[in-house]
DNA sequence: TGCGCGATTTGCGTCAGGACAACGTTCCGG
DNA sequence: CCGGAACGTTGTCCTGACGCAAATCGCGCA
């Protein structure tokens, strides 16, 4: 009685190495869960009793600092595995995952992980690649934050969001879930005030198009040049 | 004809799950290489033809930004696996590894990785945990850089260095390899000038003890309080 | 022992960006 | 249609950190 059909995970990289029968066996242990907008999939510090694969929607992963400030670590897009704390030898989730929009995820008990990876080694290899690429992304962010100005960091953040959750519309590329200036600020390590100023300046130049919890990139190419520092500044030169 | 003896890898976490015979089999494919101080183990962008385990010494892993600035990503301590680009599906090394002191590492051809992990799944599990914990560290750094002042970041960096490469001496904990203010600056995303100022202030208060490419933590506990932001500032009250 | 180079220290000017505050706008329930 | 709340914009002020540059120190080597 598998409630989860193979077709819904056709493009999940984690399962790329599995045959149909194997896939059914893995899916048999999963259940599909729906998360309303703004509800938490798991909380930072909670016991890591499950791991997940996102099927539909978008999640925001955030950490809370000792001082209580929240930082957006990354966003999860459909097809990604997340909450694999168990595989990293963590007893508790290191961050909180919140549904940015209504989302659906597959959910396995953490206890299933060792068994599944032992039986299907390609799962471990896939997970290693996923975590590795996440490490690359995170290191890239460290480098950004070390060496770049706020404006370039915001540009990078928007480009990254557009890349993983962008949707083409007539006037450009729209980020496919509600995102506030506060969220962008949390991603780039600045304040919503500064983000607001920067986006206003960009909007005047036709680089982006704003709105309430909505951002459209009208000129991603120019934005990229700006992120690379090949344009002096978008705020001074009018 | 294994040139590498089991005893030298007794405390390498990667091999924890292997029996003596299995260990010998893995070591048979490795060779031991010595790296003089300041020599590179591999270069960023070079083809990832090997992966390594550090036996002795310390390495600095650094990335070069598009603008040519160098950032110290992390330091490698004995017992750690590194250069596993192949396992992360990367064809080229994403960073440069330089010997901070004379170092010795075991070296396998990258081609051996898929074969070894297929035969010994515990290797993949170990590697996953290693990469995972590295991801945790890197995310922690992102959060530091987002939410903390330069002084707190420097404190955190020193504590982290002391944790993974600290050596107890009479006056405190010494960092066990030559490290310049420039290096600390590259770790914390600031300039050597600022680092120099901060360390000078700390030295006046007896928090640390400096020297040419040498740092001793005389009061790690107080330094930790400072890193957490529980002490207003060490520079004003001096 | 003396020399030279690289590491370190430090003063000063400048400015990006954070803090604070007030105001405008959109959304939603009644 | 109205009121309130959350979200976004903008102005002003001010601090912390960087850039520049020059002085000083210390180690390694001859």
Coordinates of C-alpha atoms (C1' of nucleotides) in Angstrom, one line a residue:
Chain A
X1 CA 0.0 0.0 0.0
X2 CA 2.4 2.7 -1.1
X3 CA 0.6 6.0 -0.9
X4 CA 3.5 7.5 -2.9
X5 CA 3.7 6.9 -6.6
X6 CA 7.0 6.7 -8.5
X7 CA 6.0 9.4 -10.9
X8 CA 6.1 12.1 -8.3
X9 CA 9.8 11.5 -7.7
X10 CA 10.9 11.1 -11.4
X11 CA 13.2 14.1 -11.2
X12 CA 14.7 13.6 -7.7
X13 CA 18.4 13.3 -8.1
X14 CA 18.7 11.3 -4.9
X15 CA 16.9 8.4 -6.5
X16 CA 18.6 8.6 -9.9
X17 CA 20.5 5.3 -9.3
X18 CA 17.5 3.2 -8.4
X19 CA 15.4 0.8 -10.5
X20 CA 11.6 0.9 -10.4
X21 CA 11.4 -2.0 -7.9
X22 CA 14.0 -0.5 -5.6
X23 CA 12.4 2.8 -5.8
X24 CA 9.1 1.3 -4.7
X25 CA 10.8 -0.3 -1.8
X26 CA 12.3 3.0 -0.7
X27 CA 9.0 4.9 -1.2
X28 CA 7.1 2.3 0.7
X29 CA 8.6 3.6 4.0
X30 CA 7.8 7.2 3.2
X31 CA 4.7 9.2 3.8
X32 CA 3.7 12.4 2.1
X33 CA 3.0 15.4 4.3
X34 CA 1.5 18.8 3.5
X35 CA 2.8 21.9 5.1
X36 CA 0.7 25.1 5.1
X37 CA 2.5 28.4 4.4
X38 CA 4.5 29.6 7.4
X39 CA 4.4 26.3 9.2
X40 CA 7.6 24.7 10.3
X41 CA 8.7 21.3 9.0
X42 CA 11.1 21.0 11.9
X43 CA 12.6 23.3 14.5
X44 CA 16.2 24.0 15.3
X45 CA 17.3 21.9 18.3
X46 CA 14.4 19.5 18.0
X47 CA 15.2 15.8 17.9
X48 CA 16.1 14.7 14.3
X49 CA 13.5 12.0 13.9
X50 CA 12.9 12.3 10.2
X51 CA 14.5 13.2 6.9
X52 CA 12.7 14.6 3.9
X53 CA 12.5 15.2 0.2
X54 CA 10.7 18.3 -1.0
X55 CA 8.1 17.5 -3.7
X56 CA 6.4 20.8 -4.1
X57 CA 6.8 24.3 -2.8
X58 CA 9.7 26.2 -1.2
X59 CA 11.2 26.1 2.2
X60 CA 13.3 28.7 4.0
X61 CA 16.0 27.2 6.3
X62 CA 17.0 29.6 9.1
X63 CA 19.2 29.5 12.1
X64 CA 18.8 31.5 15.2
X65 CA 22.0 33.1 16.7
X66 CA 22.8 33.0 20.4
X67 CA 21.6 36.7 20.4
X68 CA 18.3 35.7 19.0
X69 CA 18.8 37.1 15.5
X70 CA 17.6 34.9 12.7
X71 CA 19.7 34.2 9.6
X72 CA 18.3 32.6 6.4
X73 CA 20.8 29.8 5.6
X74 CA 19.3 28.7 2.3
X75 CA 16.1 27.9 0.5
X76 CA 15.0 24.4 -0.5
X77 CA 13.6 23.7 -3.9
X78 CA 11.5 20.8 -5.1
X79 CA 13.6 17.6 -5.6
X80 CA 16.0 18.3 -2.8
X81 CA 16.7 16.2 0.2
X82 CA 16.8 18.0 3.5
X83 CA 16.8 17.4 7.2
X84 CA 19.5 14.8 6.9
X85 CA 20.8 15.5 10.4
X86 CA 20.9 11.8 11.2
X87 CA 23.3 11.1 8.3
X88 CA 25.6 13.8 9.6
X89 CA 25.7 12.2 13.0
X90 CA 23.6 15.0 14.5
X91 CA 20.9 14.1 17.1
X92 CA 19.1 17.4 16.7
X93 CA 18.2 19.6 13.7
X94 CA 20.8 22.3 13.3
X95 CA 18.3 24.8 11.8
X96 CA 14.6 25.5 11.4
X97 CA 12.8 24.8 8.1
X98 CA 9.7 26.9 7.4
X99 CA 7.4 26.6 4.4
X100 CA 7.6 29.8 2.4
X101 CA 4.6 28.7 0.4
X102 CA 2.3 25.8 0.8
X103 CA 4.5 22.8 0.4
X104 CA 4.5 19.0 0.1
X105 CA 7.4 16.7 1.3
X106 CA 8.1 13.1 1.6
X107 CA 9.1 12.1 5.0
X108 CA 11.1 9.1 6.3
X109 CA 11.9 8.1 9.9
X110 CA 15.6 8.8 10.5
X111 CA 16.0 5.2 11.6
X112 CA 15.4 4.2 8.0
X113 CA 18.5 6.0 6.7
X114 CA 21.2 3.6 7.8
X115 CA 19.2 0.6 6.5
X116 CA 18.4 2.2 3.2
X117 CA 22.0 3.4 2.5
X118 CA 23.3 0.0 3.4
X119 CA 21.0 -1.6 0.9
X120 CA 21.3 1.1 -1.7
X121 CA 24.8 2.6 -1.7
X122 CA 23.8 5.0 -4.4
X123 CA 21.7 6.9 -1.9
X124 CA 24.8 7.6 0.2
X125 CA 26.8 8.7 -2.8
X126 CA 23.9 11.0 -3.9
X127 CA 23.6 12.4 -0.4
X128 CA 27.4 13.0 -0.3
X129 CA 27.2 14.9 -3.5
X130 CA 24.2 16.9 -2.3
X131 CA 25.9 17.8 1.0
X132 CA 29.1 18.6 -0.9
X133 CA 27.5 21.0 -3.3
X134 CA 25.7 22.6 -0.3
X135 CA 29.2 23.0 1.2
X136 CA 30.4 24.7 -2.0
X137 CA 27.5 27.1 -1.9
X138 CA 28.0 27.9 1.7
X139 CA 31.7 28.5 1.2
X140 CA 30.9 30.7 -1.7
X141 CA 28.7 32.7 0.6
X142 CA 31.5 33.0 3.2
X143 CA 33.7 34.4 0.5
X144 CA 31.1 36.8 -0.6
X145 CA 30.6 38.1 2.8
X146 CA 34.3 38.4 3.3
X147 CA 35.2 40.2 0.2
X148 CA 32.1 42.0 -1.2
X149 CA 30.1 45.1 -0.5
X150 CA 26.5 44.9 0.7
X151 CA 25.3 45.8 -2.8
X152 CA 27.1 43.0 -4.5
X153 CA 26.0 40.5 -1.8
X154 CA 22.4 41.5 -2.4
X155 CA 22.8 41.1 -6.1
X156 CA 24.4 37.6 -5.6
X157 CA 21.6 36.6 -3.3
X158 CA 18.9 37.6 -5.8
X159 CA 20.6 35.8 -8.6
X160 CA 20.9 32.7 -6.5
X161 CA 17.3 32.8 -5.6
X162 CA 16.3 33.4 -9.2
X163 CA 18.4 30.5 -10.3
X164 CA 16.8 28.0 -7.9
X165 CA 13.3 29.4 -7.8
X166 CA 13.0 31.8 -10.7
X167 CA 10.0 31.8 -13.0
X168 CA 10.0 33.6 -16.4
X169 CA 7.4 36.3 -16.9
X170 CA 7.0 39.0 -19.5
X171 CA 9.1 41.6 -17.7
X172 CA 11.9 39.3 -16.5
X173 CA 12.4 36.6 -13.9
X174 CA 10.2 36.5 -10.9
X175 CA 11.2 34.8 -7.6
X176 CA 8.5 32.2 -7.2
X177 CA 7.6 32.6 -3.6
X178 CA 6.8 35.5 -1.3
X179 CA 10.0 37.1 -0.1
X180 CA 10.3 40.3 2.0
X181 CA 13.1 42.8 2.3
X182 CA 13.6 41.4 5.7
X183 CA 14.3 37.9 4.2
X184 CA 16.8 39.3 1.8
X185 CA 18.5 41.2 4.6
X186 CA 18.7 37.9 6.6
X187 CA 20.3 36.2 3.7
X188 CA 22.9 38.9 3.1
X189 CA 23.8 39.8 6.6
X190 CA 22.5 43.3 6.5
X191 CA 19.4 45.2 7.6
X192 CA 16.1 45.5 5.8
X193 CA 16.6 49.3 5.6
X194 CA 19.7 48.9 3.5
X195 CA 18.1 46.3 1.3
X196 CA 15.1 48.6 0.8
X197 CA 17.4 51.4 -0.2
X198 CA 19.3 49.2 -2.7
X199 CA 16.2 47.8 -4.2
X200 CA 14.7 51.2 -4.6
X201 CA 17.8 52.5 -6.4
X202 CA 17.8 49.4 -8.7
X203 CA 14.1 49.9 -9.4
X204 CA 14.7 53.5 -10.5
X205 CA 17.3 52.2 -13.0
X206 CA 14.9 49.5 -14.2
X207 CA 17.2 46.7 -12.9
X208 CA 14.5 45.1 -10.8
X209 CA 10.8 45.5 -10.2
X210 CA 9.6 45.4 -6.6
X211 CA 6.4 44.8 -4.8
X212 CA 5.1 43.6 -1.5
X213 CA 7.0 40.4 -0.8
X214 CA 7.7 40.2 -4.5
X215 CA 10.9 40.7 -6.6
X216 CA 11.3 40.6 -10.3
X217 CA 14.7 40.7 -12.0
X218 CA 14.3 42.7 -15.1
X219 CA 17.9 42.7 -16.2
X220 CA 19.7 39.7 -14.7
X221 CA 22.7 40.2 -16.9
X222 CA 23.4 43.7 -15.7
X223 CA 22.7 42.5 -12.1
X224 CA 25.3 39.8 -12.6
X225 CA 27.9 42.4 -13.8
X226 CA 27.1 44.4 -10.7
X227 CA 27.5 41.3 -8.5
X228 CA 30.9 40.7 -10.0
X229 CA 31.9 44.3 -9.2
X230 CA 32.2 45.2 -12.9
X231 CA 29.9 48.1 -12.4
X232 CA 31.1 50.7 -9.9
X233 CA 27.8 51.3 -8.0
X234 CA 24.2 51.4 -8.9
X235 CA 23.4 53.9 -6.2
X236 CA 25.7 56.8 -6.9
X237 CA 25.7 57.0 -10.7
X238 CA 21.9 57.5 -11.0
Chain B
X1 CA 54.4 -4.2 -0.3
X2 CA 52.4 -1.7 1.7
X3 CA 54.7 1.3 2.5
X4 CA 52.0 2.5 4.9
X5 CA 51.7 0.9 8.3
X6 CA 48.3 0.5 10.0
X7 CA 49.7 2.1 13.2
X8 CA 50.0 5.5 11.5
X9 CA 46.3 5.7 10.9
X10 CA 45.1 4.4 14.2
X11 CA 43.2 7.5 15.1
X12 CA 41.8 8.4 11.7
X13 CA 38.0 8.6 12.0
X14 CA 37.6 7.7 8.3
X15 CA 38.9 4.2 8.9
X16 CA 37.1 3.6 12.2
X17 CA 34.7 1.0 10.7
X18 CA 37.4 -1.2 9.1
X19 CA 39.0 -4.3 10.3
X20 CA 42.8 -4.8 10.1
X21 CA 42.7 -6.8 6.9
X22 CA 40.4 -4.3 5.2
X23 CA 42.5 -1.5 6.4
X24 CA 45.6 -3.0 4.9
X25 CA 43.7 -3.4 1.6
X26 CA 42.8 0.3 1.6
X27 CA 46.3 1.4 2.6
X28 CA 47.9 -0.7 -0.1
X29 CA 46.6 1.7 -2.7
X30 CA 47.9 4.7 -0.8
X31 CA 51.3 6.4 -0.9
X32 CA 52.7 8.7 1.7
X33 CA 53.9 12.1 0.6
X34 CA 55.9 14.8 2.4
X35 CA 55.1 18.4 1.8
X36 CA 57.6 21.1 2.8
X37 CA 56.4 24.2 4.5
X38 CA 54.6 26.6 2.1
X39 CA 54.3 24.0 -0.7
X40 CA 51.0 23.3 -2.2
X41 CA 49.3 19.9 -1.9
X42 CA 46.9 20.9 -4.7
X43 CA 45.9 24.1 -6.5
X44 CA 42.4 25.5 -6.9
X45 CA 41.2 24.7 -10.4
X46 CA 43.6 21.8 -11.0
X47 CA 42.3 18.5 -12.0
X48 CA 41.2 16.5 -8.9
X49 CA 43.3 13.4 -9.5
X50 CA 43.8 12.5 -5.8
X51 CA 42.3 12.6 -2.4
X52 CA 44.2 12.7 0.9
X53 CA 44.3 12.0 4.6
X54 CA 46.6 14.3 6.6
X55 CA 49.0 12.3 8.9
X56 CA 51.2 15.0 10.3
X57 CA 51.3 18.8 10.1
X58 CA 48.8 21.5 9.3
X59 CA 47.4 22.7 6.0
X60 CA 45.7 26.0 5.1
X61 CA 42.9 25.7 2.6
X62 CA 42.3 28.9 0.7
X63 CA 40.2 30.2 -2.1
X64 CA 41.0 33.0 -4.5
X65 CA 38.1 35.4 -5.3
X66 CA 37.4 36.6 -8.9
X67 CA 39.1 39.9 -7.8
X68 CA 42.3 38.0 -6.8
X69 CA 41.8 38.3 -3.0
X70 CA 42.6 35.2 -1.0
X71 CA 40.4 33.8 1.7
X72 CA 41.3 31.1 4.2
X73 CA 38.5 28.7 4.1
X74 CA 39.7 26.4 6.9
X75 CA 42.7 24.6 8.3
X76 CA 43.2 20.8 8.1
X77 CA 44.5 18.9 11.2
X78 CA 46.0 15.4 11.4
X79 CA 43.5 12.6 10.9
X80 CA 41.3 14.5 8.5
X81 CA 40.4 13.6 5.0
X82 CA 40.6 16.3 2.4
X83 CA 40.6 16.9 -1.3
X84 CA 37.6 14.7 -1.8
X85 CA 36.4 16.8 -4.8
X86 CA 35.8 13.6 -6.7
X87 CA 33.3 12.4 -4.2
X88 CA 31.4 15.6 -4.5
X89 CA 31.2 15.2 -8.3
X90 CA 33.8 17.9 -8.9
X91 CA 36.3 17.5 -11.6
X92 CA 38.6 20.2 -10.2
X93 CA 39.7 21.2 -6.8
X94 CA 37.6 24.1 -5.5
X95 CA 40.4 25.5 -3.4
X96 CA 44.2 25.5 -2.8
X97 CA 45.8 23.5 0.1
X98 CA 49.1 24.8 1.4
X99 CA 51.3 23.3 4.1
X100 CA 51.4 25.7 7.0
X101 CA 54.2 23.6 8.4
X102 CA 56.1 20.6 7.1
X103 CA 53.4 18.0 6.6
X104 CA 52.8 14.4 5.6
X105 CA 49.7 13.0 3.9
X106 CA 48.4 9.8 2.5
X107 CA 47.4 10.1 -1.1
X108 CA 45.0 7.9 -3.2
X109 CA 44.2 8.3 -6.8
X110 CA 40.6 9.7 -7.1
X111 CA 39.7 6.7 -9.3
X112 CA 40.0 4.6 -6.2
X113 CA 37.2 6.3 -4.4
X114 CA 34.2 4.8 -6.1
X115 CA 35.8 1.3 -5.8
X116 CA 36.7 1.7 -2.1
X117 CA 33.3 3.1 -1.1
X118 CA 31.5 0.4 -3.0
X119 CA 33.5 -2.2 -1.2
X120 CA 33.6 -0.5 2.2
X121 CA 30.3 1.5 2.7
X122 CA 31.5 2.7 6.1
X123 CA 33.9 5.0 4.1
X124 CA 31.1 6.7 2.4
X125 CA 29.2 7.1 5.7
X126 CA 32.4 8.5 7.4
X127 CA 33.0 10.9 4.5
X128 CA 29.4 12.1 4.7
X129 CA 29.8 12.9 8.4
X130 CA 33.0 14.7 7.7
X131 CA 31.6 16.8 5.0
X132 CA 28.5 17.4 7.1
X133 CA 30.4 18.6 10.0
X134 CA 32.4 20.8 7.7
X135 CA 29.1 22.2 6.4
X136 CA 28.1 22.9 10.0
X137 CA 31.3 24.8 10.6
X138 CA 31.0 26.8 7.4
X139 CA 27.4 27.7 8.1
X140 CA 28.4 28.8 11.6
X141 CA 31.0 31.1 9.9
X142 CA 28.3 32.6 7.7
X143 CA 26.2 33.3 10.7
X144 CA 29.2 34.9 12.5
X145 CA 29.9 37.1 9.5
X146 CA 26.3 38.1 9.2
X147 CA 25.7 39.0 12.8
X148 CA 28.9 39.7 14.6
X149 CA 31.3 42.5 14.8
X150 CA 34.9 42.1 13.6
X151 CA 36.2 41.7 17.1
X152 CA 33.9 38.9 17.9
X153 CA 34.7 37.2 14.6
X154 CA 38.5 37.3 15.4
X155 CA 37.8 35.9 18.8
X156 CA 35.8 33.1 17.3
X157 CA 38.5 32.4 14.7
X158 CA 41.2 32.2 17.4
X159 CA 39.1 29.9 19.5
X160 CA 38.4 27.6 16.6
X161 CA 42.1 27.5 15.7
X162 CA 43.0 26.7 19.3
X163 CA 40.4 24.0 19.4
X164 CA 41.7 22.1 16.4
X165 CA 45.4 23.0 16.6
X166 CA 46.0 24.2 20.2
X167 CA 48.9 23.1 22.3
X168 CA 49.0 23.8 26.1
X169 CA 52.0 25.7 27.3
X170 CA 52.7 27.4 30.6
X171 CA 51.1 30.7 29.8
X172 CA 48.0 29.4 28.0
X173 CA 47.2 27.7 24.7
X174 CA 49.5 28.2 21.7
X175 CA 48.4 27.8 18.1
X176 CA 50.6 25.0 16.8
X177 CA 51.7 26.5 13.5
X178 CA 53.0 29.8 12.2
X179 CA 50.1 32.1 11.6
X180 CA 50.3 35.7 10.6
X181 CA 47.9 38.6 11.2
X182 CA 47.3 38.4 7.5
X183 CA 46.1 34.8 7.8
X184 CA 43.7 35.7 10.6
X185 CA 42.4 38.6 8.5
X186 CA 41.8 36.2 5.6
X187 CA 39.8 33.9 8.0
X188 CA 37.6 36.7 9.4
X189 CA 37.0 38.8 6.3
X190 CA 38.8 41.8 7.5
X191 CA 42.2 43.5 7.0
X192 CA 45.5 42.7 8.7
X193 CA 45.5 46.3 10.1
X194 CA 42.3 45.7 12.0
X195 CA 43.5 42.4 13.3
X196 CA 46.7 43.9 14.4
X197 CA 44.9 46.6 16.3
X198 CA 42.6 44.1 18.0
X199 CA 45.4 41.8 19.0
X200 CA 47.4 44.7 20.3
X201 CA 44.5 45.8 22.5
X202 CA 44.0 42.2 23.7
X203 CA 47.7 41.9 24.5
X204 CA 47.6 45.0 26.6
X205 CA 44.8 43.4 28.7
X206 CA 46.6 40.1 29.0
X207 CA 44.0 38.2 26.9
X208 CA 46.5 37.0 24.4
X209 CA 50.2 37.0 23.8
X210 CA 51.5 37.8 20.3
X211 CA 54.7 37.4 18.4
X212 CA 55.9 37.0 14.9
X213 CA 53.5 34.5 13.2
X214 CA 52.6 33.3 16.7
X215 CA 49.6 33.6 18.9
X216 CA 49.0 32.4 22.4
X217 CA 45.6 32.5 24.1
X218 CA 46.3 33.4 27.7
X219 CA 42.6 33.6 28.8
X220 CA 40.4 31.5 26.5
X221 CA 37.5 31.7 28.8
X222 CA 37.4 35.5 28.7
X223 CA 38.0 35.4 25.0
X224 CA 34.9 33.1 24.6
X225 CA 32.8 35.5 26.6
X226 CA 34.0 38.2 24.2
X227 CA 33.2 36.1 21.2
X228 CA 29.6 35.6 22.5
X229 CA 29.2 39.3 22.9
X230 CA 28.9 39.2 26.7
X231 CA 31.7 41.7 27.0
X232 CA 31.0 45.1 25.5
X233 CA 34.3 45.7 23.9
X234 CA 37.9 45.0 24.7
X235 CA 39.2 48.0 22.8
X236 CA 37.4 50.9 24.4
X237 CA 38.0 50.1 28.1
X238 CA 41.7 49.6 27.6
Chain C
dT1 C1' 77.7 40.2 14.4
dG2 C1' 75.5 43.0 11.0
dC3 C1' 72.1 43.4 7.1
dG4 C1' 67.8 43.1 4.7
dC5 C1' 63.3 41.8 4.1
dG6 C1' 59.0 40.7 5.6
dA7 C1' 55.9 41.1 9.5
dT8 C1' 53.7 44.2 12.6
dT9 C1' 52.2 48.5 14.7
dT10 C1' 49.9 52.8 14.5
dG11 C1' 47.9 57.6 13.3
dC12 C1' 44.7 59.7 10.4
dG13 C1' 41.1 60.5 7.0
dT14 C1' 37.1 58.7 4.9
dC15 C1' 32.8 56.5 4.2
dA16 C1' 29.7 52.5 3.9
dG17 C1' 26.2 51.0 6.3
dG18 C1' 23.7 50.4 10.9
dA19 C1' 20.5 52.8 14.5
dC20 C1' 16.5 55.5 15.1
dA21 C1' 12.5 57.4 13.7
dA22 C1' 8.6 58.9 11.0
dC23 C1' 5.7 58.3 7.3
dG24 C1' 3.3 56.0 3.3
dT25 C1' 1.1 51.8 1.4
dT26 C1' -1.1 47.4 0.9
dC27 C1' -3.7 43.8 2.7
dC28 C1' -7.3 41.8 5.5
dG29 C1' -11.1 41.1 8.6
dG30 C1' -15.4 43.1 10.2
Chain D
dC1 C1' -16.5 51.0 3.5
dC2 C1' -13.5 51.4 7.6
dG3 C1' -9.8 50.5 10.9
dG4 C1' -5.7 48.2 12.2
dA5 C1' -1.6 45.9 11.4
dA6 C1' 2.2 44.5 8.8
dC7 C1' 5.2 45.8 5.2
dG8 C1' 7.9 49.1 2.8
dT9 C1' 10.3 53.8 2.1
dT10 C1' 13.1 57.4 3.3
dG11 C1' 15.8 61.0 6.0
dT12 C1' 19.3 62.0 9.5
dC13 C1' 22.9 61.0 12.4
dC14 C1' 26.9 58.5 13.8
dT15 C1' 30.1 54.7 14.6
dG16 C1' 33.2 51.1 13.2
dA17 C1' 36.2 49.5 10.0
dC18 C1' 39.0 50.1 5.8
dG19 C1' 42.8 52.5 3.0
dC20 C1' 47.0 54.7 3.0
dA21 C1' 51.4 55.4 4.6
dA22 C1' 55.3 55.6 7.5
dA23 C1' 57.7 53.8 11.4
dT24 C1' 59.4 49.9 13.9
dC25 C1' 60.5 45.3 15.0
dG26 C1' 62.4 40.6 14.6
dC27 C1' 64.1 36.6 12.2
dG28 C1' 67.0 34.4 9.0
dC29 C1' 71.1 34.5 6.6
dA30 C1' 75.7 35.7 5.3

